[in-house]
XYZ file of C-alpha atoms in Angstrom:
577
model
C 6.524 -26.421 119.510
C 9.438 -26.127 117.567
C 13.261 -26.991 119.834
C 15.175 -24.229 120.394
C 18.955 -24.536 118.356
C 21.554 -26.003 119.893
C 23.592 -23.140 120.152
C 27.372 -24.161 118.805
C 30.045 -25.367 120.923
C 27.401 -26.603 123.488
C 27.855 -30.547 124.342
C 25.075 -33.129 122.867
C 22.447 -34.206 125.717
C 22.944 -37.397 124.169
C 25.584 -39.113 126.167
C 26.367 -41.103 123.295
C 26.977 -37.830 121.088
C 29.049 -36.457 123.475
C 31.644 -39.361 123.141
C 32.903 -40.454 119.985
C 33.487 -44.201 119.200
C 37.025 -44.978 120.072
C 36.621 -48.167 118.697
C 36.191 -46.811 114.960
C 38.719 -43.571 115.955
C 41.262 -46.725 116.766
C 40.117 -47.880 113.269
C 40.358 -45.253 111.192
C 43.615 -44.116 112.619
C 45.832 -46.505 112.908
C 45.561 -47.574 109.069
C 49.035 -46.432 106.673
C 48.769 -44.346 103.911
C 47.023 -45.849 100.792
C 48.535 -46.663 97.583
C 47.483 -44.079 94.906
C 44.939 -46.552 93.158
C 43.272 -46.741 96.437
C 43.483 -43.235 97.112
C 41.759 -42.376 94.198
C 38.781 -44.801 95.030
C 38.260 -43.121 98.458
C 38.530 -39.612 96.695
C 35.597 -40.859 94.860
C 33.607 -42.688 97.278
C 34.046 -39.763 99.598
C 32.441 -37.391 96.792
C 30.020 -39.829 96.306
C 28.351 -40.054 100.030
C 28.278 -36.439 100.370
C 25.451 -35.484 102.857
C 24.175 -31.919 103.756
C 23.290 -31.030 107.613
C 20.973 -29.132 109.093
C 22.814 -26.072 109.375
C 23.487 -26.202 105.694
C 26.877 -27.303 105.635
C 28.149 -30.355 103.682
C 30.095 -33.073 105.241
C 31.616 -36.670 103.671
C 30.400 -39.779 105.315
C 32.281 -43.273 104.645
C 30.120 -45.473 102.916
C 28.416 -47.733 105.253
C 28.391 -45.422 108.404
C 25.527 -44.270 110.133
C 24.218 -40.692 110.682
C 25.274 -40.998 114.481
C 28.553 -42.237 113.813
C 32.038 -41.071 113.235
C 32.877 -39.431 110.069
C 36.471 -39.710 108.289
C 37.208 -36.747 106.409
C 39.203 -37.393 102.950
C 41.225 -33.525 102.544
C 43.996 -31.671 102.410
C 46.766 -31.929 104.690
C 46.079 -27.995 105.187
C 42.423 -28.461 106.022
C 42.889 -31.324 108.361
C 43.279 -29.569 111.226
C 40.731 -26.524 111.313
C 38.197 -29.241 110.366
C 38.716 -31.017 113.856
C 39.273 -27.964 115.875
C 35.367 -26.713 114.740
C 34.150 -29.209 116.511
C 35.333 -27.137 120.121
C 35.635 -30.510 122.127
C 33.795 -32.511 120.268
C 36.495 -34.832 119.981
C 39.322 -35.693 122.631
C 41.968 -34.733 120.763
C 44.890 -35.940 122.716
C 43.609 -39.298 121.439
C 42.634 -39.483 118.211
C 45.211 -39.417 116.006
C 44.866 -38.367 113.086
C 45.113 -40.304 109.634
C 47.952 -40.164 107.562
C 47.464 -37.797 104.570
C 47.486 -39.104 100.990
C 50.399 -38.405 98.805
C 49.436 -36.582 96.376
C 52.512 -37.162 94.098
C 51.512 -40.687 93.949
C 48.432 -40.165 93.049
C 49.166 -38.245 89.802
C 51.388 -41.065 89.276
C 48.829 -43.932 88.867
C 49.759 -44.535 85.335
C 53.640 -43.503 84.945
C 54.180 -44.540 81.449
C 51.700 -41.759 80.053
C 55.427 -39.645 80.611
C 56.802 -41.826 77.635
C 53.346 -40.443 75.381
C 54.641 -37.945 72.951
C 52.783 -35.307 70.730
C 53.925 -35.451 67.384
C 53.666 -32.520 64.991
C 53.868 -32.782 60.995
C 53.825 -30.583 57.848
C 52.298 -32.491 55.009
C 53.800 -31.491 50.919
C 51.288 -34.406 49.294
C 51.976 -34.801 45.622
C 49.569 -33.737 42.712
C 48.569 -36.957 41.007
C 46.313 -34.694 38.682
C 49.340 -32.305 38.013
C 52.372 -34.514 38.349
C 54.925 -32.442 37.831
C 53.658 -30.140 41.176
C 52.757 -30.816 44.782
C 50.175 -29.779 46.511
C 49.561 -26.349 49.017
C 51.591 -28.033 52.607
C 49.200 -28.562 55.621
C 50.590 -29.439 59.097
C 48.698 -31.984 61.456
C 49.319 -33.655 64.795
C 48.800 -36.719 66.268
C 50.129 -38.641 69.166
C 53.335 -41.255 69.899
C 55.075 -42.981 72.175
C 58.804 -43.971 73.282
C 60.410 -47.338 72.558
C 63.570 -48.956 73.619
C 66.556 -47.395 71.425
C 66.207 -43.785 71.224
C 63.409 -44.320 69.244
C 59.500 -43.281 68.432
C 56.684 -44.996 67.170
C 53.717 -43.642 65.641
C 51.160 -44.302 62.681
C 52.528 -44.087 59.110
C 49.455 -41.680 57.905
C 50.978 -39.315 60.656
C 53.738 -38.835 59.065
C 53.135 -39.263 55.422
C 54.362 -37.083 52.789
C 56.251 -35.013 55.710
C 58.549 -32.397 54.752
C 58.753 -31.426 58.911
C 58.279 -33.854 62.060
C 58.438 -32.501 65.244
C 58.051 -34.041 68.651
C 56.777 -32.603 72.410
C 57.151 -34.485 76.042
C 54.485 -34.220 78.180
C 54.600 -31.219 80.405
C 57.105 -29.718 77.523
C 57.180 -26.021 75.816
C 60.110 -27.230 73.935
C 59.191 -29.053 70.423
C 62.533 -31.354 69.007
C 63.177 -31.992 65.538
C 62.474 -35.526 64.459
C 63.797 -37.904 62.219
C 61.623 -40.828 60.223
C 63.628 -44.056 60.411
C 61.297 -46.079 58.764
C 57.471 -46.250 57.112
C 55.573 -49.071 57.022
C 52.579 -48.411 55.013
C 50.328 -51.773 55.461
C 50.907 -52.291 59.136
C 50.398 -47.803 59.306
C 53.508 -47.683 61.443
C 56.340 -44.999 61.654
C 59.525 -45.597 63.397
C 61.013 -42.023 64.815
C 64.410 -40.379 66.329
C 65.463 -37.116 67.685
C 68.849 -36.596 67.947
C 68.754 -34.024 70.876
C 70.136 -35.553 73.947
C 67.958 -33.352 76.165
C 64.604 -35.321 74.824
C 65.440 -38.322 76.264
C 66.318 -36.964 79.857
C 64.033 -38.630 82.218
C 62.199 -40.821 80.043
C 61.278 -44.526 80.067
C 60.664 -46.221 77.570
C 57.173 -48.161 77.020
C 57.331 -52.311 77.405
C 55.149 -54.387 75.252
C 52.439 -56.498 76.733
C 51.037 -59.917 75.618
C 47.977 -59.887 72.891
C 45.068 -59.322 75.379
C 41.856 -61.789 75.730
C 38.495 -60.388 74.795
C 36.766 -58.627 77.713
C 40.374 -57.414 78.827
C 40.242 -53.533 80.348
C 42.709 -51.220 77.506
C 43.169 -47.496 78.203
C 43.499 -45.424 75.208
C 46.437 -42.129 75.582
C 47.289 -39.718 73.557
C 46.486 -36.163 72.112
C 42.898 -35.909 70.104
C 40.858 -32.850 69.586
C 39.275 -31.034 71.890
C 42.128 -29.870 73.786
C 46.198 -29.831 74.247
C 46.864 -31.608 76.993
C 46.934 -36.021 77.450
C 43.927 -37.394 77.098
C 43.011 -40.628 78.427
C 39.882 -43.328 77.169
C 39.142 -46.203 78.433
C 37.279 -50.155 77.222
C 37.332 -53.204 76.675
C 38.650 -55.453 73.872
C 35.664 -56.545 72.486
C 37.223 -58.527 69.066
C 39.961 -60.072 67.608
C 40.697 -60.857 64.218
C 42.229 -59.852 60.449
C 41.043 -56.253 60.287
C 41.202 -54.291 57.345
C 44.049 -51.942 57.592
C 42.695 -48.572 55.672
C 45.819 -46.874 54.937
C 47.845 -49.989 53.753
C 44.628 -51.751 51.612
C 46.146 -55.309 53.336
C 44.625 -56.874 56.293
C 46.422 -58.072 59.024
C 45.502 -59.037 62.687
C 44.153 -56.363 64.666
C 42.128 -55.436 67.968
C 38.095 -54.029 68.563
C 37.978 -51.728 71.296
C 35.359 -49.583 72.847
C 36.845 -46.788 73.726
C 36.935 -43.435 71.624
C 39.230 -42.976 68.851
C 38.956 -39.506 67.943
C 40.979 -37.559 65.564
C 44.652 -36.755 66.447
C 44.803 -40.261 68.862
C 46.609 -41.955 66.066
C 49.401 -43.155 67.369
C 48.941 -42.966 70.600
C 49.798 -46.657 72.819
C 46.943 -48.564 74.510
C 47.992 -49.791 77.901
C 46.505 -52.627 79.877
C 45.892 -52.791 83.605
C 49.551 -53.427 84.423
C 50.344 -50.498 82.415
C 51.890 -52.667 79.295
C 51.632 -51.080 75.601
C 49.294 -53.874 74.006
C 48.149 -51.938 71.211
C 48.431 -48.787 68.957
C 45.489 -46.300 68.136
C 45.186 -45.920 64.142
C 41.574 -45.697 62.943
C 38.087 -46.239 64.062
C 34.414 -46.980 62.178
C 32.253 -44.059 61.451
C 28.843 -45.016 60.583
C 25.403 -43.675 61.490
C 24.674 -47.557 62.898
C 27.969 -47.932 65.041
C 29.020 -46.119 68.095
C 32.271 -46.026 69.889
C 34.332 -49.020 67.682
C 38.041 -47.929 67.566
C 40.449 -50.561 66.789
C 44.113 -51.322 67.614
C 47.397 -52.195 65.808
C 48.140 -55.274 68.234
C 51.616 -56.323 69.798
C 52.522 -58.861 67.488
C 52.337 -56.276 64.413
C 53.937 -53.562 66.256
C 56.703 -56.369 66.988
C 57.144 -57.654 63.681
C 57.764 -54.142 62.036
C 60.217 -53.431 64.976
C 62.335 -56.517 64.444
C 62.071 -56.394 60.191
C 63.905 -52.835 60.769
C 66.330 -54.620 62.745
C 67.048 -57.482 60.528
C 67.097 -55.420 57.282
C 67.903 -51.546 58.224
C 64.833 -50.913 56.333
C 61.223 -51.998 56.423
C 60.378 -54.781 53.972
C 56.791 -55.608 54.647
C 54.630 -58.586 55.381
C 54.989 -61.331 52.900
C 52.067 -62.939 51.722
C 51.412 -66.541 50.517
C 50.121 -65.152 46.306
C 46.964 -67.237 45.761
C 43.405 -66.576 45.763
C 41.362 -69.543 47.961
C 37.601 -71.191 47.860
C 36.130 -72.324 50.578
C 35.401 -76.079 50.241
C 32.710 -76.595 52.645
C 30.337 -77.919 50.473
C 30.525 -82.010 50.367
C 30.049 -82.111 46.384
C 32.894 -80.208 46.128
C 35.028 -81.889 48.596
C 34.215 -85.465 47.014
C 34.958 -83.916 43.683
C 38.421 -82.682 44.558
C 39.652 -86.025 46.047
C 39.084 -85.235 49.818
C 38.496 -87.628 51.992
C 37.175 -87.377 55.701
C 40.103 -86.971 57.001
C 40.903 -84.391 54.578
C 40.159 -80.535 55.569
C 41.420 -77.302 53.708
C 40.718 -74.628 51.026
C 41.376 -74.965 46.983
C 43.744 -72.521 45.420
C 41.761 -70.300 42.555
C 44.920 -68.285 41.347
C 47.953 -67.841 41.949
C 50.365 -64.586 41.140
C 52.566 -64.727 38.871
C 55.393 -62.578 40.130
C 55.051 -64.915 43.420
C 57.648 -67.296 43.947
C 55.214 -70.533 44.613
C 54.293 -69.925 41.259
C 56.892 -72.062 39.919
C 55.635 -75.038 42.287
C 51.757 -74.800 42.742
C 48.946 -75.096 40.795
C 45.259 -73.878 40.621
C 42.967 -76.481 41.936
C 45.367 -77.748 44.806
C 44.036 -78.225 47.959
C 46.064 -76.276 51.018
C 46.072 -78.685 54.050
C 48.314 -76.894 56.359
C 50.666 -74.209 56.582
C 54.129 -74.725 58.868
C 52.166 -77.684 60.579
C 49.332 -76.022 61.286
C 46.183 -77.627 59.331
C 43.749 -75.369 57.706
C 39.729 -75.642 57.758
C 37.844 -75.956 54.954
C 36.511 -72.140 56.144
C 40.469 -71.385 55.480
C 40.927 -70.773 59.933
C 43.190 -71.786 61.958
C 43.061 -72.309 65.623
C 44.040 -69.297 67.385
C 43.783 -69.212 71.184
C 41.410 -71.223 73.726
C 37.506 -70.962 72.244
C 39.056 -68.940 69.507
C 39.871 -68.919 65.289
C 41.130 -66.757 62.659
C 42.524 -67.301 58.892
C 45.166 -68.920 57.900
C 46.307 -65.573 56.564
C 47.613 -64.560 59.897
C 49.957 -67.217 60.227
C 51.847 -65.700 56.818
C 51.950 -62.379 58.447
C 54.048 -63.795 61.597
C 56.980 -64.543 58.386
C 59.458 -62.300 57.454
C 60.086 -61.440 53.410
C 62.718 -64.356 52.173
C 61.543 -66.682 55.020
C 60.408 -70.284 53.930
C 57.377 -71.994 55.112
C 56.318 -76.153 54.851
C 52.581 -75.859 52.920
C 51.380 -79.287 52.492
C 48.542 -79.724 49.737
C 46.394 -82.291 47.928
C 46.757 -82.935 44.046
C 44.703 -85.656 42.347
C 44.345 -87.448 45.728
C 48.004 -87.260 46.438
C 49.959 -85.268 49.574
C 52.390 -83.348 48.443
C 55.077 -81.007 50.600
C 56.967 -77.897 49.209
C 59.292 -75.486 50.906
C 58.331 -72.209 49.611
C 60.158 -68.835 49.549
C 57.754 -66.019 50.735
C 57.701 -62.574 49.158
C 55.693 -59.094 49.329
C 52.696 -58.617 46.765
C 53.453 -56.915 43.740
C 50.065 -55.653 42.623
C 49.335 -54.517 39.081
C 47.433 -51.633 41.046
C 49.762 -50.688 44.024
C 48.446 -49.156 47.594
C 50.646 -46.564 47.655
C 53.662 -45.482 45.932
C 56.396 -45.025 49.181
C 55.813 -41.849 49.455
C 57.791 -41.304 46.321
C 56.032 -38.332 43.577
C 54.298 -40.030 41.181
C 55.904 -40.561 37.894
C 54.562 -39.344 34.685
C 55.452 -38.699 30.619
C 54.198 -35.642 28.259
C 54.503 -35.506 24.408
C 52.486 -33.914 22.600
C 50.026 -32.540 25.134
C 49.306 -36.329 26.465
C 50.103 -36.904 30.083
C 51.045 -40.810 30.698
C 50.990 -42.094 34.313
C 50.686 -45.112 35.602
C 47.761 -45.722 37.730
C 47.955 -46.642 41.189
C 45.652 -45.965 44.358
C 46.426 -42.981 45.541
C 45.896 -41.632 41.923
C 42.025 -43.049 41.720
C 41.632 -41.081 45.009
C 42.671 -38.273 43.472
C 40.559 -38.656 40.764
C 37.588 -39.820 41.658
C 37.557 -39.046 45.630
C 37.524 -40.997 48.679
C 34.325 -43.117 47.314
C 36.620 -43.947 44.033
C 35.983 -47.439 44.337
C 32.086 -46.747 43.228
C 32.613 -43.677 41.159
C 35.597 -44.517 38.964
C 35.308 -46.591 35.889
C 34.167 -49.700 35.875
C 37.600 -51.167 33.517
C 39.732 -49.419 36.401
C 38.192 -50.929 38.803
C 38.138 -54.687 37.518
C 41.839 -53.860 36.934
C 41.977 -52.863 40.428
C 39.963 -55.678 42.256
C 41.122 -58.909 39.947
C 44.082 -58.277 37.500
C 47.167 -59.513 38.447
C 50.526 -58.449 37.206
C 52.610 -60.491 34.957
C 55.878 -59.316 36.178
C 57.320 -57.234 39.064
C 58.112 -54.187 36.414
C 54.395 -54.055 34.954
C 52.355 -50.906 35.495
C 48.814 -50.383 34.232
C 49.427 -46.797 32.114
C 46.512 -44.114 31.297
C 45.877 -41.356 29.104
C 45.419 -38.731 32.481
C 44.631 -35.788 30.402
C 45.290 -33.935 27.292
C 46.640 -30.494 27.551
C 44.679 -28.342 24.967
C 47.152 -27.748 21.436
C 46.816 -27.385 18.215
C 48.349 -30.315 17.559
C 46.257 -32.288 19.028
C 42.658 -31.443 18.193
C 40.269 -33.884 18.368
C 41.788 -35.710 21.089
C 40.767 -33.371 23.943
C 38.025 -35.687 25.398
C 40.780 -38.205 26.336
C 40.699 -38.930 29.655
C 42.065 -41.558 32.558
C 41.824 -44.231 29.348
C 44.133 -47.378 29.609
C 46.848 -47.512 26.816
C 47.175 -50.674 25.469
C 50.456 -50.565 22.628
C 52.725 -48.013 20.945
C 53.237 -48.891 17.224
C 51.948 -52.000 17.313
C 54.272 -52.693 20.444
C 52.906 -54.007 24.011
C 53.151 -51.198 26.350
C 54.750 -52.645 29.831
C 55.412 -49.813 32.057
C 55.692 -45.756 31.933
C 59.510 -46.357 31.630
C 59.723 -48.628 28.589
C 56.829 -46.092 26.895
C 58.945 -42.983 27.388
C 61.947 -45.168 25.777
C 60.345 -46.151 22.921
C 58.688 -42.526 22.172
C 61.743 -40.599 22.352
C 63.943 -43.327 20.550
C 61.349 -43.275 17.469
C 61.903 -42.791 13.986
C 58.998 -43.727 12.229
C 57.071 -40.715 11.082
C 54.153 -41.360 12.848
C 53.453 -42.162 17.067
C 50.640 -44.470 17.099
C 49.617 -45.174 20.367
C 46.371 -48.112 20.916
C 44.312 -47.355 23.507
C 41.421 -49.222 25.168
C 37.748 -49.612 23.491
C 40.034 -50.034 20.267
C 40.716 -46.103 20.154
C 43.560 -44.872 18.674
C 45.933 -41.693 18.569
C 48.351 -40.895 15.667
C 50.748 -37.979 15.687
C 53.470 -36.746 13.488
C 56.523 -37.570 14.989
C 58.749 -34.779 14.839
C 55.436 -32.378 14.767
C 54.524 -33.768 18.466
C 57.991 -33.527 19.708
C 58.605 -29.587 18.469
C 54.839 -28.935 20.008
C 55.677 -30.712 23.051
C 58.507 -27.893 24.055
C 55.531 -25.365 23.815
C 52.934 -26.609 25.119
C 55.358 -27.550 28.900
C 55.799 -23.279 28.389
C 52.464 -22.572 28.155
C 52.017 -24.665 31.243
C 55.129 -23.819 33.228
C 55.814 -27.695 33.501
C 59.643 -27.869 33.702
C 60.214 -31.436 32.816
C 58.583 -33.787 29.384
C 58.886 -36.879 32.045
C 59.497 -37.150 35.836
C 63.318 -37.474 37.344
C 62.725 -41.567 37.893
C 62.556 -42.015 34.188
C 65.292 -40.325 33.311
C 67.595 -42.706 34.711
């Protein structure tokens, strides 16, 4: 026979029902008001012990706590009170007191420094390397960025590249500023912003930089990705770190693995660590059908570097790098060939640059023991931090352009020291061109431009370094440049004439000489075409191809054909100077 209900406000038979605990009412009352980290955990471990009575209503139970025993309810200040007066004498309550409310001000404040994460906002004009002499249809895109000491804003370089507009947006803002790009620094993908409106900077603090963190260390991911407007936030671990390959600058510098999603439009955007310290900033991540969830991290001593090179120059001058090509020399043969001894440990030098300054003072074949006292492996590592190694490369990166460094090397069994001057690489194939239009020369329906990059991309796509030419490419992966002034020139096109018929299938060809004359850069062609007198151009290409034009036939066609094709210049404004 089933009991009848308990009809409500009637007391428990059970004595102990009737009274409630006032050992755990003492408990629960008497504690202060949580900080907002802990507030947040009982938030959660309230909505996780949710329980459902018999009379269909749903009540939170501490964790721990028994069915018979008292229950603290987490809720609003406004709440509070109804909830105990439903009880109708349930509880005595001139004695339990009840507990202090959370702030709820401090809780949305568990992470203050998200205030100094910015939205930035950016139209695009990207320049035509097919078409020179035009840019291409503007595009606007946003990404994320964060306030630094000075008045100023740092974000990624690709956010910003090409812009013709930044703009910039607080957190909690309707009002977008006008920015202003200080500096670019296209390896390390760093932009360094300002807004000169006062009112942007009311209320603001700016972010402090944290150590380098250890593997396994928690990083929290902020900033503005797709998928909605407001602040996002994504959280991991640091699960690597070592010389990354930076995709927007082609160099490789030291970087950070994390775990946490990188999505589109968190570029930018400052990774904090549990005390809330920038360690990091958000700039690309690995998409592949095999990988899931790999983001990775400009570190602090990048971001640091690039800050204090645009305070020591007024401009940013890049990381310097040390101009040779290394071998391994882990293989004993080897080692005994070269001289080594046991004692000895280090890599051999291949090649060196040319246009570097250690040119002048080492040679292929030596053996690099150490760099600024630090002695290099024969894997070419150094030691990094406790349990941990990277290459020797990284230790270049922490030098400014000009700065000296003491390499000590092995030549035909002897130690020898050298002071040597550091510099950026010239490469015969540059990265990128500054940001700068690309330059270019027309006569006779022939389009000259140098070939860099951003120009194969253009040509061939984002897989250019499979689909473009196989010469272009061996240029691109192993030639070196002889001087700081060479450029590698090509035939781009030929814009369809009379004049010059027969030449139409001409295209992205290397040109080697112009009448017999070495060609060295786009500048020095243009000079010598328009200062001719000979009656014929001859220009050598590669494959042992060759073009020949009338002189003053190609120059009277060349007016022409830039009318036909509404291209206002014969060469770009760089070469004109």
């Amino acid at each position: 026979m089933d009991k009848p209900a308990r009809k409500r406000g009637r007391k428990a038979k059970n004595a102990t029902d009737a009274e409630p605990n006032p050992n755990s009412t003492t408990t629960a009352t008497t504690s202060t008001a949580p900080a907002a980290e802990t507030v947040v955990a009982s938030l959660n471990a309230a909505s996780d012990t949710t329980t459902t009575d018999r009379r269909g209503s749903k009540r939170r139970r501490k964790a721990g706590k028994g069915k018979d025993d008292d229950v603290a309810i987490v809720t609003s200040p406004e709440r509070r009170t109804s909830r105990y007066s439903e009880h109708n004498g349930d509880y005595d309550v001139t004695t339990v007191v009840p507990e202090v409310p959370p702030r709820w001000e401090s809780v949305g404040k568990v992470v203050p420094s998200m205030d100094a994460v910015v939205k930035v906002f950016c139209v695009h004009t990207e320049p035509n390397f097919s078409l020179p002499w035009q840019r291409k249809r503007q595009y606007s895109s946003s990404s994320s960025g964060f306030i630094i000491g000075g008045r100023r804003v740092l974000t990624n370089a690709h956010s910003v590249e090409h812009h013709t507009q930044v703009k910039v947006k607080k957190r909690g803002s309707d009002t977008k500023y006008l920015a202003t790009v200080l500096a670019i620094g296209t390896e390390c993908d760093i932009a360094m912003l300002t807004v000169s409106d006062n009112e942007f900077w009311e209320g603001i603090s700016p972010l402090e930089f944290g150590d380098l963190p250890a593997l396994q260390d928690a990083v929290t991911v902020v900033g503005y990705p797709i998928g909605g407007d407001t602040i996002s936030v994504t959280s991991g671990v640091v699960s690597r770190i070592e010389i990354l390959s930076y995709v927007h600058g082609s160099t490789e510098l030291l970087g950070l693995q994390i775990d946490a999603a990188i999505n589109s439009g968190n570029s930018g955007g400052p990774a904090f660590n549990d005390k809330g310290e920038c360690v990091g900033i958000a700039f690309q991540s690995l998409k592949h059908e095999d990988a899931e969830n790999i983001g990775y991290v400009i570190p602090t001593p990048v971001i640091t570097h690039f800050i204090r090179d645009y305070e020591k120059n007024g401009e940013y001058t890049g990381f310097p790098i040390l101009g040779v090509e290394w071998q391994k020399m882990e293989n004993p043969d080897l080692r005994m060939s070269m001289g080594m001894g046991n004692e000895h440990k280090g890599v051999r030098i291949k090649r060196i640059e040319p246009t570097a300054p250690e040119s002048n003072v080492l040679s292929p074949s030596d053996i690099i023991l150490s760099f600024d006292g630090v002695n290099v492996a024969n894997d070419g590592t150094v030691p990094f931090r406790h349990g941990e190694r990277i290459g020797f490369s990284y230790l270049v990166s922490q030098k400014y352009t000009g700065d000296k460094a003491l390499v000590k090397i092995l030549r035909n069994s002897k130690i020898h020291e050298f002071n040597i001057k550091l510099a950026t690489h010239k490469r015969l194939i540059p990265a990128h061109i500054g940001g700068k239009p690309p330059s270019y020369y027309i006569i006779a329906g022939f389009v000259f431009t140098a070939v860099s990059v951003p120009y194969l991309r253009s040509e061939y796509g984002k897989d250019y370094d499979f689909d473009a030419p196989v010469k272009l490419l061996d240029k691109h992966l192993h030639a070196m440049a002889e001087s700081v002034d060479e450029q590698l020139l090509v035939v781009s096109q030929v814009l369809v004439a009379d004049i010059n018929i027969g030449y139409e299938e001409i295209v992205n060809t290397q040109v080697i000489a112009f009448n017999n004359k070495p060609v060295k850069n786009l500048k020095s062609l243009a000079d010598m075409v328009e200062s001719c007198n000979e009656e014929f151009l001859k220009f050598d290409l590669e494959y042992e191809q060759i073009v020949v034009l009338r002189t003053k036939t190609a120059k009277k066609a060349t007016r022409d054909i830039l009318l036909t094709h509404c291209i206002p210049s014969a060469m770009s404004d760089d070469l004109r100077s």
